[in-house]
Short mmCIF file of C-alpha atoms in Angstrom, two decimals:
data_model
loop_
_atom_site.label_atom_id
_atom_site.label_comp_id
_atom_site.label_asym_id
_atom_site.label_seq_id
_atom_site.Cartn_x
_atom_site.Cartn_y
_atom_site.Cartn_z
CA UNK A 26 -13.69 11.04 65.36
CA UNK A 27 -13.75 7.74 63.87
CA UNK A 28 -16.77 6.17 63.02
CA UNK A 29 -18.15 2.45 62.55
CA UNK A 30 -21.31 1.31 61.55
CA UNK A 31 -22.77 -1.83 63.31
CA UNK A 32 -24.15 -4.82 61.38
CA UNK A 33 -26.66 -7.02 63.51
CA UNK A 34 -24.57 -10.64 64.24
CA UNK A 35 -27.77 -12.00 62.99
CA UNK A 36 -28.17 -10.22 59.79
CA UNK A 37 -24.27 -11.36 59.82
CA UNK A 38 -25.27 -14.91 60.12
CA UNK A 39 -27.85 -14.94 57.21
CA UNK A 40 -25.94 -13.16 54.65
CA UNK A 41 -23.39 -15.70 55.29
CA UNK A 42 -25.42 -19.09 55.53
CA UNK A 43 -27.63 -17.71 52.47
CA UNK A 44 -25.10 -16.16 50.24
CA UNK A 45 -24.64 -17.80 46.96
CA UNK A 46 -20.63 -17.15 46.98
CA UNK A 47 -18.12 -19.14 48.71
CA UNK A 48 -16.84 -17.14 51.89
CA UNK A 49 -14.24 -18.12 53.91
CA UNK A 50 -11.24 -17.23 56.36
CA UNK A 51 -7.99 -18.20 56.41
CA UNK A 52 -5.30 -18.22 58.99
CA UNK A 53 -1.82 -17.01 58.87
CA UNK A 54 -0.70 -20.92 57.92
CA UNK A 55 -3.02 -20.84 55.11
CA UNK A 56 -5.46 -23.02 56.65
CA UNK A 57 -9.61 -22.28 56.22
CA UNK A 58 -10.89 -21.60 59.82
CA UNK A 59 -14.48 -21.36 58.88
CA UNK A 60 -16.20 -21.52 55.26
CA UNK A 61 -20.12 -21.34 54.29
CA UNK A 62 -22.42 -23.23 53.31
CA UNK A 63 -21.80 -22.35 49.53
CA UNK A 64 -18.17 -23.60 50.20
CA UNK A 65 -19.07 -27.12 50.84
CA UNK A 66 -21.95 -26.71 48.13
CA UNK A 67 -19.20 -25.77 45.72
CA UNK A 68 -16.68 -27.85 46.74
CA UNK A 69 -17.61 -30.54 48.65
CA UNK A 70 -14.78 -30.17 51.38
CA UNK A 71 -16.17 -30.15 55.26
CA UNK A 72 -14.92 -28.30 58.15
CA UNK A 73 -13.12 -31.24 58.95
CA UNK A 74 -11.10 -31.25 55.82
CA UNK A 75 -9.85 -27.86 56.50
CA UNK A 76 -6.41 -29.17 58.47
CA UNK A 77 -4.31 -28.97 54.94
CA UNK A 78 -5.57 -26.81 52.00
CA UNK A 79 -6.36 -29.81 49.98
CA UNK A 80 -8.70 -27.55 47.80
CA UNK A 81 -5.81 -25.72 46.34
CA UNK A 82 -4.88 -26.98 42.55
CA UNK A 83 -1.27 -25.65 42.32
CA UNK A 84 0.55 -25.99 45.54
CA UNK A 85 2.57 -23.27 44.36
CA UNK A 86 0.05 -20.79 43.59
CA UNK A 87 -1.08 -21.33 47.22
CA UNK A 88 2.51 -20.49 48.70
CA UNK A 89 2.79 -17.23 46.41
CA UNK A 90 -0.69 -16.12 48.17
CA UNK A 91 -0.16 -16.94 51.69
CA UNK A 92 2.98 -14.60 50.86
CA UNK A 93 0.95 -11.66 49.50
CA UNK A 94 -1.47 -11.82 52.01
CA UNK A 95 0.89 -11.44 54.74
CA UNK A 96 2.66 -8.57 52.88
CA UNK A 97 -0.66 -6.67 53.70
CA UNK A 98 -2.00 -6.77 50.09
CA UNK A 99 -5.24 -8.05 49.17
CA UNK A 100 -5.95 -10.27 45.83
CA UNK A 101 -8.27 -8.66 43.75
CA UNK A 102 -10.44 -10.78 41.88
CA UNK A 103 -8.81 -13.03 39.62
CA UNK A 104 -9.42 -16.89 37.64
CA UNK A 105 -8.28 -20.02 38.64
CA UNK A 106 -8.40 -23.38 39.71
CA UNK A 107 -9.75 -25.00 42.49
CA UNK A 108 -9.99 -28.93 43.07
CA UNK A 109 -13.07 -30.68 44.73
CA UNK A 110 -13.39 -33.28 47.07
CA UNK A 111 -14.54 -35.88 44.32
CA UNK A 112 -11.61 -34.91 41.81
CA UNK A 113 -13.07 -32.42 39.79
CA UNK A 114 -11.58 -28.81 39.40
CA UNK A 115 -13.29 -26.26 39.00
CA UNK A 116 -12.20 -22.38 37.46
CA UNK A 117 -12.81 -20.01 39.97
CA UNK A 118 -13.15 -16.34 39.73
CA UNK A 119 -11.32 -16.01 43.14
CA UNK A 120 -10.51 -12.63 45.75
CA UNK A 121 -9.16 -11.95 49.03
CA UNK A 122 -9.06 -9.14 51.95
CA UNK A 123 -6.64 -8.95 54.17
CA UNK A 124 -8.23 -8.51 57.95
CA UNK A 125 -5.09 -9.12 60.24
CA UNK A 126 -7.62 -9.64 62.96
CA UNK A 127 -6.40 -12.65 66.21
CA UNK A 128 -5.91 -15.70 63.80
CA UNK A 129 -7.50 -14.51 60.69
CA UNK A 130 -5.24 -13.63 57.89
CA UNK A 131 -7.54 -12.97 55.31
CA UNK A 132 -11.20 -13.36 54.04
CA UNK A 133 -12.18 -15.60 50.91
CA UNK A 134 -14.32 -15.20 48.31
CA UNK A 135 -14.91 -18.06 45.64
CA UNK A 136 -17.52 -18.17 42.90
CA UNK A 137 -17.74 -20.61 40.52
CA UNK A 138 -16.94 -19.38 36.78
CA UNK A 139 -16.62 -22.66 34.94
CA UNK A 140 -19.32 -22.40 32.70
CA UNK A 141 -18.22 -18.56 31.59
CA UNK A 142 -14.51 -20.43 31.28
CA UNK A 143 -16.22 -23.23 29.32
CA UNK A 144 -17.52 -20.45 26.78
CA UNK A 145 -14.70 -18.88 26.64
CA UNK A 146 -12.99 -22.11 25.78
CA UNK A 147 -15.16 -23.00 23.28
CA UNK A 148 -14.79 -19.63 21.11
CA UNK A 149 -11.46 -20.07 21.51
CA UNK A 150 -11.86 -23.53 20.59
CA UNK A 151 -14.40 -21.85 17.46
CA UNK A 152 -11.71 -19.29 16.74
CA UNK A 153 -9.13 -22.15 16.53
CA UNK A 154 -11.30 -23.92 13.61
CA UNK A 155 -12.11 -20.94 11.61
CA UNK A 156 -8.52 -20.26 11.41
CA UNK A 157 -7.41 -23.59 10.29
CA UNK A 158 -10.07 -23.69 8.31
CA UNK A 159 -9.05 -20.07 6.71
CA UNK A 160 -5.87 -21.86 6.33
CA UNK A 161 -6.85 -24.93 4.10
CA UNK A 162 -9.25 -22.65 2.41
CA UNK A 163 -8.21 -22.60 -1.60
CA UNK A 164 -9.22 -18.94 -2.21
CA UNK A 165 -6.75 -16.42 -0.59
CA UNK A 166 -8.52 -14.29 2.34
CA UNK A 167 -7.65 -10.96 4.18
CA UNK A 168 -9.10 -9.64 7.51
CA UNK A 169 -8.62 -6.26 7.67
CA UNK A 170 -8.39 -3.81 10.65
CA UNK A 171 -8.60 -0.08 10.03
CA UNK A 172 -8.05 -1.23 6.34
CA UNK A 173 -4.98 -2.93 7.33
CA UNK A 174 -4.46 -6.67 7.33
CA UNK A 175 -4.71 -8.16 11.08
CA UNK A 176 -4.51 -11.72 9.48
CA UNK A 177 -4.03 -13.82 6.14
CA UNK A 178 -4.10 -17.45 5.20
CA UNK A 179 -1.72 -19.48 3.20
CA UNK A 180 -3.15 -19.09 0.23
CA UNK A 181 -3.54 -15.06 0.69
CA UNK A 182 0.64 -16.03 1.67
CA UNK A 183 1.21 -16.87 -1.63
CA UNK A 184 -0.85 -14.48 -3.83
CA UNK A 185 0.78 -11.56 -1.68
CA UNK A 186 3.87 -13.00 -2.23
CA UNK A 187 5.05 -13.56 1.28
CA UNK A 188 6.36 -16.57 3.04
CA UNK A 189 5.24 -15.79 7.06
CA UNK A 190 2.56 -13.60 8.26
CA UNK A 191 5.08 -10.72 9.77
CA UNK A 192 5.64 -10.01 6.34
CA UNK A 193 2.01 -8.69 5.94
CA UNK A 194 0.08 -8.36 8.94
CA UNK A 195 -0.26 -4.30 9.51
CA UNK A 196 -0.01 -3.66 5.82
CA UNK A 197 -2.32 -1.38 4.41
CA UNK A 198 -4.80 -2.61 2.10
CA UNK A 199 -4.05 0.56 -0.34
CA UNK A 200 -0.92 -1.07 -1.02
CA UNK A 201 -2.29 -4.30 -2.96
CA UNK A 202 -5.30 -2.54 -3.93
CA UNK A 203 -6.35 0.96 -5.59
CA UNK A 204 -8.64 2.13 -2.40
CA UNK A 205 -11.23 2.78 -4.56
CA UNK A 206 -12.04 -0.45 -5.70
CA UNK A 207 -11.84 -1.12 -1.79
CA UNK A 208 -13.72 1.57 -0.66
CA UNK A 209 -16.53 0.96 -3.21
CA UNK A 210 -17.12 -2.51 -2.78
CA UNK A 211 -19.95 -2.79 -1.22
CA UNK A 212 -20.79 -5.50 1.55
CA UNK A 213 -21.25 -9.36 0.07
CA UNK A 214 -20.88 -7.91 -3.86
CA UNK A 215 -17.63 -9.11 -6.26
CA UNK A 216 -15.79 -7.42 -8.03
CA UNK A 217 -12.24 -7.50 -10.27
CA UNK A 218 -9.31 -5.87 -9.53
CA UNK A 219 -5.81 -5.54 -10.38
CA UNK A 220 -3.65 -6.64 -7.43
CA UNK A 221 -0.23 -5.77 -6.73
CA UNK A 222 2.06 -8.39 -5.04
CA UNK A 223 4.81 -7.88 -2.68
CA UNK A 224 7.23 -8.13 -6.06
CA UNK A 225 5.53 -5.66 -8.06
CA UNK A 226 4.06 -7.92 -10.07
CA UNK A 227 0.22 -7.28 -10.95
CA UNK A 228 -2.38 -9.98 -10.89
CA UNK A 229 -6.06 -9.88 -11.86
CA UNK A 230 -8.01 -10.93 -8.56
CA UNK A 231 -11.89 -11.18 -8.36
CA UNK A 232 -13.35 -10.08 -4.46
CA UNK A 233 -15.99 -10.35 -2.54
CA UNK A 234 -16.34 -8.62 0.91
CA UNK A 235 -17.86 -9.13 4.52
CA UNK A 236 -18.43 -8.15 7.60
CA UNK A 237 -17.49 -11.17 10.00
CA UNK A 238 -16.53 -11.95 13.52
CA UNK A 239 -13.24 -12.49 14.23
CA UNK A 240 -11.52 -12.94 17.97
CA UNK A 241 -14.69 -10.83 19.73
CA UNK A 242 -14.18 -8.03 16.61
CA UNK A 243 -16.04 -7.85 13.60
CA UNK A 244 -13.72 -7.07 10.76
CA UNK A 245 -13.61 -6.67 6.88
CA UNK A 246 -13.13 -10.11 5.24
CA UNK A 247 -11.93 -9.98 1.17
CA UNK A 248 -11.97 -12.96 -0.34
CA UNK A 249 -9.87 -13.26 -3.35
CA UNK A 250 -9.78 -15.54 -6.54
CA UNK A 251 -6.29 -15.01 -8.61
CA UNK A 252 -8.09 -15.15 -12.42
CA UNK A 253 -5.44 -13.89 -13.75
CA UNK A 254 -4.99 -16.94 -16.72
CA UNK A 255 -8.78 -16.49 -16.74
CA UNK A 256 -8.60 -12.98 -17.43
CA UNK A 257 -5.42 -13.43 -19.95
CA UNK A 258 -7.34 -16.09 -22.10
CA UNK A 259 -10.29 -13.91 -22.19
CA UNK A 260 -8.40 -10.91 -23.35
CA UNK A 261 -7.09 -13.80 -26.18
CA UNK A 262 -10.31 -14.40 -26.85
CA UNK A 263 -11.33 -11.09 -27.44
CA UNK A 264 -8.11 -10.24 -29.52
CA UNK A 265 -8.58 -13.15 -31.87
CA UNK A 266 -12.50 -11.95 -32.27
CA UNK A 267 -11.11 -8.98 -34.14
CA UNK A 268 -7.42 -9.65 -35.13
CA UNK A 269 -6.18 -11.77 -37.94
CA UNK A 270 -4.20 -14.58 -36.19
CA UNK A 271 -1.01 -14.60 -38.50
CA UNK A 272 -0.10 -10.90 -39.00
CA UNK A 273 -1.93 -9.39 -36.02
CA UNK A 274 -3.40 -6.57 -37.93
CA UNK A 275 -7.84 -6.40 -37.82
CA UNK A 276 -9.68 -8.93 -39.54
CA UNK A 277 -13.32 -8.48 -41.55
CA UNK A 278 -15.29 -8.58 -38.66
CA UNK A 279 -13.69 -5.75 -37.31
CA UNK A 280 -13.45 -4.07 -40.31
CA UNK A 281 -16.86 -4.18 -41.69
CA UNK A 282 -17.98 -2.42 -38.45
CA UNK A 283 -15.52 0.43 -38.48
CA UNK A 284 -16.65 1.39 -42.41
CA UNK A 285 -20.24 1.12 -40.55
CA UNK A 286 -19.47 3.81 -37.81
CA UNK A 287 -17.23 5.72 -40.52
CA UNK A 288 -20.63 5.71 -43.03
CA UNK A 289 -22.43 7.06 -39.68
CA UNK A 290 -19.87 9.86 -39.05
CA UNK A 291 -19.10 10.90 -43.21
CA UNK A 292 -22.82 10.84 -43.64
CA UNK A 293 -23.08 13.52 -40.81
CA UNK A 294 -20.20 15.42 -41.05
CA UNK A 295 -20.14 15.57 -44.77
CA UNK A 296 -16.80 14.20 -45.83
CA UNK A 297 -15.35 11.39 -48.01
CA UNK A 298 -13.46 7.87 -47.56
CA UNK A 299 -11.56 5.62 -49.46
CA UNK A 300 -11.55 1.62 -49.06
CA UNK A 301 -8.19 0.12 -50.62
CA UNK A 302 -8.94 -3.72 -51.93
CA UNK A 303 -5.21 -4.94 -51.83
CA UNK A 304 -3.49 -8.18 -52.63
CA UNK A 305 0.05 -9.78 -53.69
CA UNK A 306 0.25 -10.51 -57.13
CA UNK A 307 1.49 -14.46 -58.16
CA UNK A 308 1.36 -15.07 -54.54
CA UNK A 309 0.73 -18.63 -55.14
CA UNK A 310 4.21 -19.37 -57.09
CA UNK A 311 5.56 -17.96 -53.68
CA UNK A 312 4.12 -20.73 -52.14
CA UNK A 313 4.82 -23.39 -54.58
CA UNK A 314 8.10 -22.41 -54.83
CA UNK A 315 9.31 -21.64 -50.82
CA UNK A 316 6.63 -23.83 -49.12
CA UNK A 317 3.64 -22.25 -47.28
CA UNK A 318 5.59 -21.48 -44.21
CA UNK A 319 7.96 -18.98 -46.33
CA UNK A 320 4.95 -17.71 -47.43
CA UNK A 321 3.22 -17.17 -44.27
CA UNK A 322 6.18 -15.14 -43.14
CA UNK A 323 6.15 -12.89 -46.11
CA UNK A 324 2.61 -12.05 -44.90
CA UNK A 325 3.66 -10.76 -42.32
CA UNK A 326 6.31 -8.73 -43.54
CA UNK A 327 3.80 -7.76 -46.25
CA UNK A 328 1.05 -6.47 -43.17
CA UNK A 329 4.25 -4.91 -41.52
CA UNK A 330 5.36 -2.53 -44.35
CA UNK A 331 1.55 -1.79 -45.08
CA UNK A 332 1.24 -0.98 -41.48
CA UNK A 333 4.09 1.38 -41.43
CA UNK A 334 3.34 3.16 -44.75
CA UNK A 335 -0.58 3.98 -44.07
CA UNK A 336 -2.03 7.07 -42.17
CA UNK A 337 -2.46 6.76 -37.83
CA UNK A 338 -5.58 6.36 -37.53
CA UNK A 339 -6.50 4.67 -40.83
CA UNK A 340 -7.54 0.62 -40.73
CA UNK A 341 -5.70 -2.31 -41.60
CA UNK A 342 -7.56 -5.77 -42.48
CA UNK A 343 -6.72 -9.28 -43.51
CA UNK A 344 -9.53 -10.53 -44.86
CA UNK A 345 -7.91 -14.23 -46.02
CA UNK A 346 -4.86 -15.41 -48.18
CA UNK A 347 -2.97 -12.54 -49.32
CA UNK A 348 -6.06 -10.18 -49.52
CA UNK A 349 -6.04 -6.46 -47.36
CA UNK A 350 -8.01 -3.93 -47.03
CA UNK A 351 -7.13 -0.28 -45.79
CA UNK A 352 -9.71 2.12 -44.95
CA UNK A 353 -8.13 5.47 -45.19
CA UNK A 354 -10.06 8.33 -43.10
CA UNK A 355 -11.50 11.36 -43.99
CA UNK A 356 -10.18 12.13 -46.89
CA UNK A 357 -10.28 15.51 -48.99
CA UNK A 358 -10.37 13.75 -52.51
CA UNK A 359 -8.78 11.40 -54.70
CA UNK A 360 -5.57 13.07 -54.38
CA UNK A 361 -5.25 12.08 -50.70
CA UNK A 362 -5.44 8.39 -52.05
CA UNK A 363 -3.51 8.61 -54.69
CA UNK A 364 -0.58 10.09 -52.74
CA UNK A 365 -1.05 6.82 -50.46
CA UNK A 366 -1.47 4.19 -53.49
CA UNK A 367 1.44 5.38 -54.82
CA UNK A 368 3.88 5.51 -51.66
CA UNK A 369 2.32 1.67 -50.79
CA UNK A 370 3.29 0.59 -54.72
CA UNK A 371 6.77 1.82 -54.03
CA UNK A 372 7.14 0.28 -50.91
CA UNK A 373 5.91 -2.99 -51.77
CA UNK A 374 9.02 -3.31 -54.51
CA UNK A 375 11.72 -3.40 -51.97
CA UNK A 376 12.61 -7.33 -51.74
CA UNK A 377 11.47 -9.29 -48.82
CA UNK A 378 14.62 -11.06 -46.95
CA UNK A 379 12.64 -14.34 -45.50
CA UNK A 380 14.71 -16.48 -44.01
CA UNK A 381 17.72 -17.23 -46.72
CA UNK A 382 15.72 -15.80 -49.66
CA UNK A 383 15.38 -12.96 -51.15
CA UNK A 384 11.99 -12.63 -52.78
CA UNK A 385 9.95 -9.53 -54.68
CA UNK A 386 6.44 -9.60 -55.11
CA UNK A 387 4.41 -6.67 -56.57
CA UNK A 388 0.76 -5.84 -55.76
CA UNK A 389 -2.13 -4.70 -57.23
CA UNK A 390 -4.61 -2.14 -55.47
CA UNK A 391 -8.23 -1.59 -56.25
CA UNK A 392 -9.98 1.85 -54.58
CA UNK A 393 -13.27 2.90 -54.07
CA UNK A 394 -14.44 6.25 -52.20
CA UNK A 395 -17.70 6.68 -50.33
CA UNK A 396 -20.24 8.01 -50.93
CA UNK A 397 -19.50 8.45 -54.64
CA UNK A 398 -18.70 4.34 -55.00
CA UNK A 399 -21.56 3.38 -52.29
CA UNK A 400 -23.33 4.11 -49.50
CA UNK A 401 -22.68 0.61 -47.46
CA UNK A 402 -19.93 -1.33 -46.10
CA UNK A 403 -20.61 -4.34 -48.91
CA UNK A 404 -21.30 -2.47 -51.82
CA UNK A 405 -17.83 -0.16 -51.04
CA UNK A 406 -15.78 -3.29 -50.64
CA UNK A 407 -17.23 -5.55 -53.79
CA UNK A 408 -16.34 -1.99 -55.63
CA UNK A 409 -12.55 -1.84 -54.35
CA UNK A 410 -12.63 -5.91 -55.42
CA UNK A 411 -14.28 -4.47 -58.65
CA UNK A 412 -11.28 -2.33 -59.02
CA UNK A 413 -8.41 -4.73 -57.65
CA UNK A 414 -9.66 -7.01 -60.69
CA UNK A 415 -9.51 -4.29 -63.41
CA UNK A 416 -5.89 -2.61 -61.84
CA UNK A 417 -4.54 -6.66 -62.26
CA UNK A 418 -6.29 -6.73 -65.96
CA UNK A 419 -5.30 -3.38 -67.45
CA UNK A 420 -1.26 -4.17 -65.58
CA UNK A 421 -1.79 -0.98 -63.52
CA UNK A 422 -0.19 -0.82 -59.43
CA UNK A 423 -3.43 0.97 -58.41
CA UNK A 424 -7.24 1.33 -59.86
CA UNK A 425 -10.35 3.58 -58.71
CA UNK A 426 -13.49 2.59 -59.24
CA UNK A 427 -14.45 3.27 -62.53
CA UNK A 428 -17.96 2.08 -62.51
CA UNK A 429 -19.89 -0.36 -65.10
CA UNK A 430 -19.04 0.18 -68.68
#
């Protein structure tokens, strides 16, 4: 048994004259029959503009939907244009139901979605700036999907290494960065990392993360900074602090604080050290005779074979001119620095091939031992000077403290 439910004509008639949609019929020639109040509100066309459907934007959008309808489908509810009688057009959020009933083809519904389309428009419009404003931006920046890059500007282009954005976008973020730098950067803090371009080469980056919005999502920003040079000079910085310029090997500074932690750890531990005062003899006829540049590279070939011929471990200073020290570690007795005095002395006699001469220098070395010598970094190196002076004086290659006589 079938069944239909009645609706009273005049509940009929005020739903229709009172609804706040555009309703309307249409025949099987596409023209409106009847429309609604809200149709002519909306619109502004009058039954007696209904002849020719003048409302319709795209003349052949209205010939594709004539067809559909009369294939028995309805039109679900989709956006689109619709022109008014004073020239505007409006979007429309637009549906229709077939009823195949005498002339009526269909039923029309129309409701006006300009404004939503207008905000739509303008955060597309938003989204459109923020990207070419991403894209002028100096620093380079990453949004990043399930920790994988959905988008990059040029600048994050070039750090990466890339030259379009199919080269990155869906790359993992573990592959530029060690995840846990990543993972423990926490929201709006900075941080430095090493980051590894598409080349393999490895730059120093400093990062700061967010949270933003980006097309309706929010997503991780990183915002990086290559400081790389800045990170290079400080290292440079930091290397000339403690590192004789010329020969590369530790300079006082450096030096006075390791006899400091090694006075800290002899003390406690109950065992000696030696400190080796060391320095070319005639030096300065070098110079007169080969120029200071000749000279300059004999101190390093000096530093080199002193390097070489000294115990891992033990430190190496230039403290000026053609003055070292050596601080040899944790020694048993003099024996220990004997042995090393002695193997230095024979070393040092070889001739030095600089440039197109052929030079031989000797050296003189002075030796004091903690704690017998002194109990501080000064008094242990004024005592291997001490020395130095009396091994030069007495004609000897090496000299221990001897104290004051």
């Amino acid at each position: 048994m079938e069944y239909k439910q009645s609706v009273d004509p005049d509940v009929l008639e005020l739903v229709w004259n009172n609804s706040t949609v555009a309703l309307f019929t249409v025949d099987y020639e596409g023209k409106i029959l009847v429309a609604n109040p809200a149709f002519t509100k909306l619109l502004g066309w009058k039954p007696e503009d209904f002849q020719t459907p003048t409302h319709f934007q795209d003349q052949k959008e209205y010939a594709q939907l004539i067809s559909v309808l009369k294939s028995g489908k309805n039109i679900p509810f989709y956006i689109t244009k619709r022109k008014c009688k004073d020239g505007r057009v409006l979007d429309i959020l637009a549906s229709y139901g077939i009823v195949n009933d005498g002339e009526i083809l269909a039923v029309g519904v129309y409701k006006d979605f300009t404004e939503q389309m207008e905000i739509q428009r303008k955060l597309a419009l938003s989204q459109e700036c923020y990207r070419n404003l991403l894209d002028h931006f100096p620093y380079a920046i990453f949004l990043l999907g399930n920790d994988a890059i959905i988008y990059t500007n040029q600048a994050g282009l070039h750090l990466v290494g890339a030259s379009v954005q199919d080269e990155v976008i869906g790359m993992s973020i573990e592959e530029l960065l060690p995840m846990e730098e990543y993972l423990s950067l926490k929201e709006g803090s900075q941080t430095t990392a090493l980051f590894k371009r598409m080349d393999g080469e490895f730059l120093w980056v400093e990062m700061t993360k967010r949270q933003v919005l980006f097309e309706q999502e929010y997503v991780s920003q990183l915002v990086m900074r290559d400081i790389t040079e800045k990170k290079n000079y400080e290292e440079q910085l930091k290397y000339f602090a403690y590192h004789d310029p010329l020969t590369g090997v530790f300079n006082r500074l450096y030096f006075t604080n390791e006899i400091k932690k090694n006075i800290e750890e002899a003390s406690r531990n109950n065992y000696m050290f030696g400190i080796m005062f060391i320095d070319l003899d005639d030096f300065k006829k070098v110079n007169d005779s080969f120029g200071h540049d000749v000279g300059d590279q004999l101190l390093v070939k000096f530093a080199d074979r002193l390097k070489k011929n000294v115990r891992e471990g033990d430190v190496l200073c230039r403290i000026g001119g053609d003055e070292f020290l050596v601080l040899i570690k944790n020694i048993q007795g003099k024996q220990t620095l004997e042995k090393i005095a002695k193997r230095l002395q024979s070393t040092f006699q070889a001739p030095y091939q600089v440039g197109n001469h052929s030079i031989v220098v000797t050296s003189s070395i002075g030796i004091a031992i903690f704690p017998q010598d002194g109990m501080d970094e000064k008094t242990l190196i004024n005592r291997s000077d001490q020395a130095l002076y009396q091994a030069k004086k007495r004609g000897k290659g090496f000299q221990f403290y001897q104290g004051t006589r």
